[in-house]
XYZ file of N, CA, C and O in Angstrom:
464
model
N 10.156 25.361 -3.743
C 9.666 24.384 -4.618
C 9.302 23.092 -3.847
O 10.160 22.656 -3.126
N 8.247 22.433 -4.143
C 7.799 21.116 -3.564
C 8.193 20.021 -4.633
O 7.853 20.213 -5.764
N 8.669 18.947 -4.068
C 8.859 17.724 -4.854
C 8.054 16.581 -4.286
O 7.829 16.590 -3.096
N 7.600 15.683 -5.109
C 6.842 14.530 -4.609
C 7.737 13.313 -4.485
O 8.220 12.942 -5.494
N 7.956 12.841 -3.244
C 8.868 11.688 -3.094
C 8.149 10.524 -2.387
O 7.118 10.690 -1.852
N 8.730 9.400 -2.571
C 8.180 8.255 -1.812
C 8.363 8.389 -0.349
O 9.312 8.755 0.211
N 7.060 8.220 0.300
C 6.987 8.369 1.718
C 7.113 7.026 2.466
O 7.797 6.876 3.435
N 6.450 6.000 1.860
C 6.460 4.734 2.488
C 6.139 3.586 1.406
O 5.592 3.959 0.375
N 6.584 2.489 1.769
C 6.299 1.315 0.841
C 6.158 0.012 1.637
O 6.841 -0.277 2.592
N 5.122 -0.722 1.237
C 4.928 -2.062 1.693
C 5.291 -2.979 0.564
O 4.664 -2.975 -0.534
N 6.420 -3.776 0.712
C 7.005 -4.470 -0.473
C 6.527 -5.905 -0.458
O 6.745 -6.642 0.474
N 5.761 -6.246 -1.478
C 5.430 -7.681 -1.836
C 4.548 -8.245 -0.777
O 4.941 -9.070 0.046
N 3.292 -7.864 -0.903
C 2.196 -8.543 -0.148
C 1.240 -9.265 -1.072
O 1.147 -8.883 -2.183
N 0.563 -10.239 -0.515
C -0.283 -11.063 -1.276
C -1.674 -10.587 -1.173
O -2.146 -10.344 -0.024
N -2.435 -10.509 -2.223
C -3.841 -10.164 -2.175
C -4.624 -11.291 -1.458
O -4.521 -12.462 -1.900
N -5.374 -10.916 -0.492
C -6.224 -11.918 0.269
C -7.697 -11.876 -0.223
O -8.417 -12.747 0.176
N -8.088 -10.810 -0.916
C -9.473 -10.664 -1.269
C -9.667 -9.546 -2.273
O -8.884 -8.659 -2.359
N -10.788 -9.667 -2.953
C -11.248 -8.636 -3.895
C -12.770 -8.484 -3.859
O -13.519 -9.484 -4.096
N -13.272 -7.331 -3.376
C -14.656 -7.168 -3.111
C -15.184 -6.117 -4.075
O -15.126 -4.892 -3.817
N -15.702 -6.542 -5.235
C -16.231 -5.690 -6.338
C -17.358 -4.711 -5.788
O -17.375 -3.539 -6.082
N -18.269 -5.288 -5.079
C -19.467 -4.492 -4.633
C -19.195 -3.894 -3.259
O -19.980 -4.060 -2.316
N -18.193 -3.049 -3.231
C -17.827 -2.288 -2.011
C -17.575 -0.924 -2.451
O -17.199 -0.740 -3.610
N -17.635 0.034 -1.572
C -17.533 1.449 -2.035
C -16.284 1.760 -2.684
O -16.194 2.626 -3.659
N -15.186 1.181 -2.301
C -13.856 1.485 -2.881
C -12.776 1.406 -1.941
O -12.969 1.360 -0.726
N -11.515 1.394 -2.279
C -10.401 1.444 -1.428
C -9.531 0.192 -1.372
O -9.913 -0.766 -2.063
N -8.504 0.159 -0.531
C -7.752 -1.021 -0.279
C -7.757 -1.287 1.226
O -7.415 -0.269 2.017
N -8.228 -2.419 1.703
C -8.142 -2.756 3.150
C -6.651 -3.317 3.412
O -6.426 -4.275 2.767
N -6.073 -2.710 4.395
C -4.652 -3.160 4.742
C -4.653 -3.442 6.197
O -5.126 -2.597 7.038
N -4.189 -4.671 6.626
C -3.960 -4.993 8.002
C -3.415 -3.746 8.693
O -2.395 -3.171 8.282
N -3.982 -3.305 9.796
C -3.672 -2.108 10.460
C -2.155 -2.242 11.042
O -1.503 -1.185 11.121
N -1.666 -3.351 11.362
C -0.234 -3.481 11.723
C 0.675 -3.107 10.721
O 1.607 -2.429 10.916
N 0.266 -3.491 9.393
C 1.085 -3.092 8.247
C 1.050 -1.628 8.049
O 1.966 -0.984 7.623
N -0.257 -1.013 8.235
C -0.340 0.454 8.098
C 0.535 1.139 9.114
O 1.236 2.064 8.721
N 0.540 0.738 10.324
C 1.369 1.324 11.320
C 2.851 1.300 10.989
O 3.641 2.173 11.076
N 3.258 -0.015 10.642
C 4.644 -0.241 10.289
C 5.220 0.605 9.226
O 6.376 1.024 9.132
N 4.343 0.909 8.283
C 4.686 1.620 6.981
C 4.345 3.101 7.052
O 4.578 3.859 6.082
N 3.675 3.470 8.221
C 3.271 4.871 8.395
C 2.265 5.345 7.359
O 2.189 6.507 6.965
N 1.423 4.456 6.937
C 0.260 4.742 6.083
C -0.909 5.024 7.040
O -1.191 4.205 7.843
N -1.630 6.198 6.711
C -2.777 6.466 7.640
C -4.114 6.268 6.823
O -4.077 6.215 5.567
N -5.194 6.115 7.628
C -6.488 5.874 6.971
C -6.827 6.986 6.120
O -6.652 8.169 6.407
N -7.266 6.643 4.842
C -7.728 7.680 3.933
C -6.536 8.095 2.932
O -6.846 8.854 2.039
N -5.377 7.740 3.273
C -4.163 8.175 2.441
C -4.187 7.545 1.094
O -4.614 6.373 0.929
N -3.826 8.287 0.085
C -3.735 7.812 -1.300
C -2.581 6.776 -1.392
O -1.513 7.006 -0.834
N -2.874 5.635 -1.991
C -1.921 4.563 -2.096
C -1.842 4.189 -3.610
O -2.904 3.911 -4.285
N -0.614 4.128 -4.082
C -0.386 3.549 -5.418
C -0.156 2.072 -5.228
O 0.611 1.567 -4.402
N -0.883 1.293 -6.044
C -0.772 -0.202 -6.066
C -0.142 -0.629 -7.396
O -0.614 -0.328 -8.408
N 0.988 -1.334 -7.174
C 1.693 -1.904 -8.286
C 1.525 -3.430 -8.212
O 2.032 -4.104 -7.316
N 0.858 -3.967 -9.158
C 0.607 -5.464 -9.256
C 1.822 -6.150 -9.920
O 1.897 -6.069 -11.132
N 2.594 -6.760 -9.074
C 3.757 -7.430 -9.649
C 3.384 -8.610 -10.633
O 4.063 -8.962 -11.563
N 2.257 -9.255 -10.235
C 1.812 -10.436 -10.922
C 1.360 -10.169 -12.314
O 1.670 -10.859 -13.305
N 0.572 -9.017 -12.514
C -0.003 -8.758 -13.878
C 0.416 -7.388 -14.501
O -0.049 -7.055 -15.613
N 1.174 -6.616 -13.727
C 1.703 -5.298 -14.296
C 0.744 -4.136 -14.179
O 1.128 -2.981 -14.586
N -0.384 -4.410 -13.609
C -1.329 -3.287 -13.445
C -0.840 -2.251 -12.411
O -0.186 -2.653 -11.443
N -1.294 -0.986 -12.652
C -0.935 0.046 -11.642
C -2.216 0.852 -11.468
O -2.866 1.171 -12.412
N -2.483 1.254 -10.197
C -3.665 1.975 -9.909
C -3.511 2.701 -8.578
O -2.531 2.421 -7.869
N -4.475 3.623 -8.310
C -4.435 4.377 -7.121
C -5.748 4.305 -6.429
O -6.766 4.226 -7.152
N -5.793 4.194 -5.146
C -7.035 4.233 -4.281
C -6.651 4.807 -2.960
O -5.600 5.436 -2.817
N -7.423 4.619 -1.956
C -7.056 4.985 -0.640
C -7.169 3.949 0.451
O -7.814 2.921 0.179
N -6.457 4.089 1.506
C -6.239 2.973 2.433
C -7.358 3.131 3.497
O -7.736 4.197 3.981
N -7.828 1.907 3.952
C -8.734 1.746 5.078
C -8.133 0.630 5.895
O -7.577 -0.367 5.422
N -8.083 0.716 7.242
C -7.487 -0.288 8.093
C -8.364 -1.595 8.167
O -9.630 -1.567 8.200
N -7.642 -2.681 8.057
C -8.253 -4.033 8.323
C -7.861 -4.486 9.704
O -7.070 -3.869 10.444
N -8.331 -5.624 10.060
C -8.073 -6.194 11.452
C -6.577 -6.361 11.623
O -5.883 -6.850 10.759
N -6.167 -6.049 12.790
C -4.731 -6.227 13.105
C -4.347 -7.703 13.087
O -5.113 -8.584 13.495
N -3.040 -7.980 12.712
C -2.504 -9.329 12.705
C -3.327 -10.220 11.821
O -3.327 -11.448 12.115
N -4.006 -9.753 10.783
C -4.870 -10.575 9.958
C -4.187 -10.856 8.669
O -4.524 -11.823 7.970
N -3.199 -10.082 8.287
C -2.575 -10.104 6.955
C -3.568 -9.701 5.811
O -3.200 -9.884 4.617
N -4.619 -9.110 6.094
C -5.608 -8.723 5.094
C -5.078 -7.699 4.143
O -4.533 -6.582 4.508
N -5.208 -7.964 2.828
C -4.926 -7.013 1.699
C -6.113 -7.221 0.752
O -6.038 -8.270 0.039
N -7.158 -6.388 0.836
C -8.313 -6.617 0.035
C -8.592 -5.357 -0.875
O -8.562 -4.280 -0.321
N -8.623 -5.590 -2.145
C -8.928 -4.413 -3.060
C -10.526 -4.464 -3.190
O -11.178 -5.417 -3.329
N -11.091 -3.153 -2.961
C -12.469 -3.057 -2.961
C -12.909 -2.166 -4.107
O -12.205 -1.376 -4.649
N -14.165 -2.331 -4.533
C -14.740 -1.565 -5.610
C -14.239 -1.935 -6.919
O -13.745 -2.970 -7.229
N -14.170 -0.941 -7.773
C -13.596 -1.116 -9.155
C -12.156 -1.693 -9.178
O -11.788 -2.470 -10.106
N -11.360 -1.331 -8.209
C -9.986 -1.895 -8.184
C -9.947 -3.402 -8.068
O -8.904 -4.045 -8.432
N -10.954 -3.982 -7.586
C -11.049 -5.454 -7.450
C -10.955 -6.112 -8.857
O -10.546 -7.289 -8.943
N -11.272 -5.385 -9.890
C -11.131 -5.994 -11.200
C -9.692 -6.035 -11.744
O -9.356 -6.679 -12.696
N -8.757 -5.338 -10.970
C -7.376 -5.206 -11.457
C -6.494 -6.263 -10.719
O -5.307 -6.335 -10.947
N -6.977 -7.100 -9.799
C -6.266 -8.051 -9.068
C -7.047 -9.385 -8.965
O -8.265 -9.464 -9.245
N -6.279 -10.443 -8.580
C -6.855 -11.684 -8.237
C -6.274 -12.126 -6.947
O -5.169 -11.786 -6.627
N -7.010 -12.810 -6.190
C -6.540 -13.366 -4.914
C -5.264 -14.117 -5.168
O -5.156 -14.865 -6.045
N -4.193 -13.866 -4.410
C -2.856 -14.426 -4.570
C -1.940 -13.563 -5.355
O -0.672 -13.875 -5.250
N -2.407 -12.518 -6.065
C -1.450 -11.652 -6.720
C -0.473 -11.005 -5.731
O -0.861 -10.723 -4.536
N 0.712 -10.694 -6.105
C 1.635 -9.986 -5.374
C 1.735 -8.511 -5.636
O 1.784 -8.162 -6.854
N 1.522 -7.663 -4.569
C 1.512 -6.227 -4.775
C 2.684 -5.539 -4.125
O 3.142 -6.021 -3.032
N 2.911 -4.327 -4.582
C 3.764 -3.384 -3.908
C 2.896 -2.169 -3.635
O 2.222 -1.641 -4.576
N 2.856 -1.673 -2.400
C 1.991 -0.484 -2.032
C 2.874 0.676 -1.709
O 3.757 0.492 -0.930
N 2.634 1.788 -2.323
C 3.556 2.965 -2.284
C 2.673 4.158 -1.969
O 1.676 4.450 -2.511
N 3.141 5.066 -0.991
C 2.699 6.315 -0.742
C 3.724 7.433 -0.967
O 4.908 7.088 -0.983
N 3.216 8.606 -1.306
C 4.161 9.713 -1.610
C 3.763 10.906 -0.681
O 2.717 11.006 -0.220
N 4.778 11.825 -0.609
C 4.545 13.048 0.130
C 5.182 14.208 -0.558
O 6.232 14.003 -1.189
N 4.639 15.418 -0.508
C 5.191 16.667 -1.005
C 6.105 17.204 0.110
O 5.704 17.322 1.241
N 7.332 17.590 -0.327
C 8.293 18.137 0.612
C 9.136 19.319 -0.091
O 9.268 19.256 -1.375
N 9.570 20.143 0.735
C 10.496 21.171 0.190
C 11.737 20.367 -0.334
O 12.128 19.329 0.203
N 12.399 20.847 -1.364
C 13.516 20.216 -1.951
C 14.656 19.871 -0.953
O 15.073 18.623 -1.004
N 15.026 20.758 -0.122
C 16.039 20.462 0.925
C 15.695 19.275 1.897
O 16.479 18.505 2.181
N 14.427 19.341 2.254
C 13.897 18.257 3.137
C 13.899 16.935 2.426
O 14.311 15.900 3.057
N 13.442 16.952 1.237
C 13.332 15.739 0.365
C 14.742 15.051 0.234
O 14.791 13.835 0.109
N 15.787 15.935 0.099
C 17.090 15.328 -0.106
C 17.506 14.513 1.021
O 18.377 13.592 0.882
N 17.091 14.881 2.193
C 17.504 14.181 3.413
C 16.524 13.112 3.891
O 16.833 12.245 4.767
N 15.320 13.119 3.404
C 14.234 12.266 3.844
C 14.484 10.787 3.468
O 14.911 10.521 2.358
N 14.220 9.871 4.349
C 14.343 8.435 4.114
C 12.880 7.781 4.254
O 12.301 7.958 5.342
N 12.418 7.123 3.275
C 11.080 6.571 3.272
C 11.075 5.392 4.315
O 12.130 4.782 4.550
N 9.850 5.077 4.737
C 9.651 3.957 5.671
C 9.365 2.786 4.679
O 8.376 2.836 3.953
N 10.146 1.731 4.833
C 10.051 0.485 3.973
C 9.629 -0.669 4.908
O 10.201 -0.842 5.919
N 8.663 -1.387 4.465
C 8.130 -2.547 5.221
C 8.157 -3.697 4.366
O 7.719 -3.717 3.201
N 8.763 -4.799 4.898
C 8.913 -6.106 4.104
C 8.264 -7.192 4.974
O 8.927 -7.940 5.686
N 6.959 -7.304 4.820
C 6.234 -8.429 5.574
C 6.463 -9.815 4.961
O 7.119 -9.856 3.888
N 6.210 -10.835 5.693
C 6.278 -12.206 5.214
C 5.401 -12.341 3.983
O 4.227 -12.030 4.086
N 5.991 -12.751 2.894
C 5.224 -12.774 1.621
C 4.165 -13.807 1.543
O 3.157 -13.755 0.877
N 4.192 -14.813 2.380
C 3.227 -15.843 2.360
C 2.047 -15.552 3.307
O 0.848 -15.800 2.959
N 2.300 -14.797 4.385
C 1.241 -14.479 5.347
C 0.851 -13.005 5.381
O -0.145 -12.731 6.025
N 1.653 -12.157 4.820
C 1.555 -10.683 4.955
C 1.699 -10.144 6.366
O 1.458 -9.073 6.635
N 2.246 -11.032 7.247
C 2.408 -10.601 8.639
C 3.813 -10.024 8.779
O 4.718 -10.465 8.018
N 4.057 -9.183 9.821
C 5.343 -8.693 10.101
C 6.221 -9.899 10.620
O 5.703 -10.573 11.357
N 7.460 -9.767 10.167
C 8.346 -10.986 10.627
C 8.648 -10.894 12.114
O 8.583 -10.045 12.827
């Protein structure tokens, strides 16, 4: 049996932009993607702490050390610049593996979105 567990999380980042007329996705500073083990194209659940919205999209890398967190396409309607988000990814694993697995947690600076 496979179970779906938290693979990684970027905890409390600030939205730096919202681009409605873009194909879609969330742009994430590539340093944050590396630190949280999120890969390009991976499905990301977005939890908006500021307004309670939850949505899913996919990750694309933004410039390194930029702190960029931009929601693109229709997702841009669910956030405002300055909102605080939690970004979560999940993975399917065998039950025994999932019991031992520890997710990668990333806690960037909440003001700059940069790694401490």
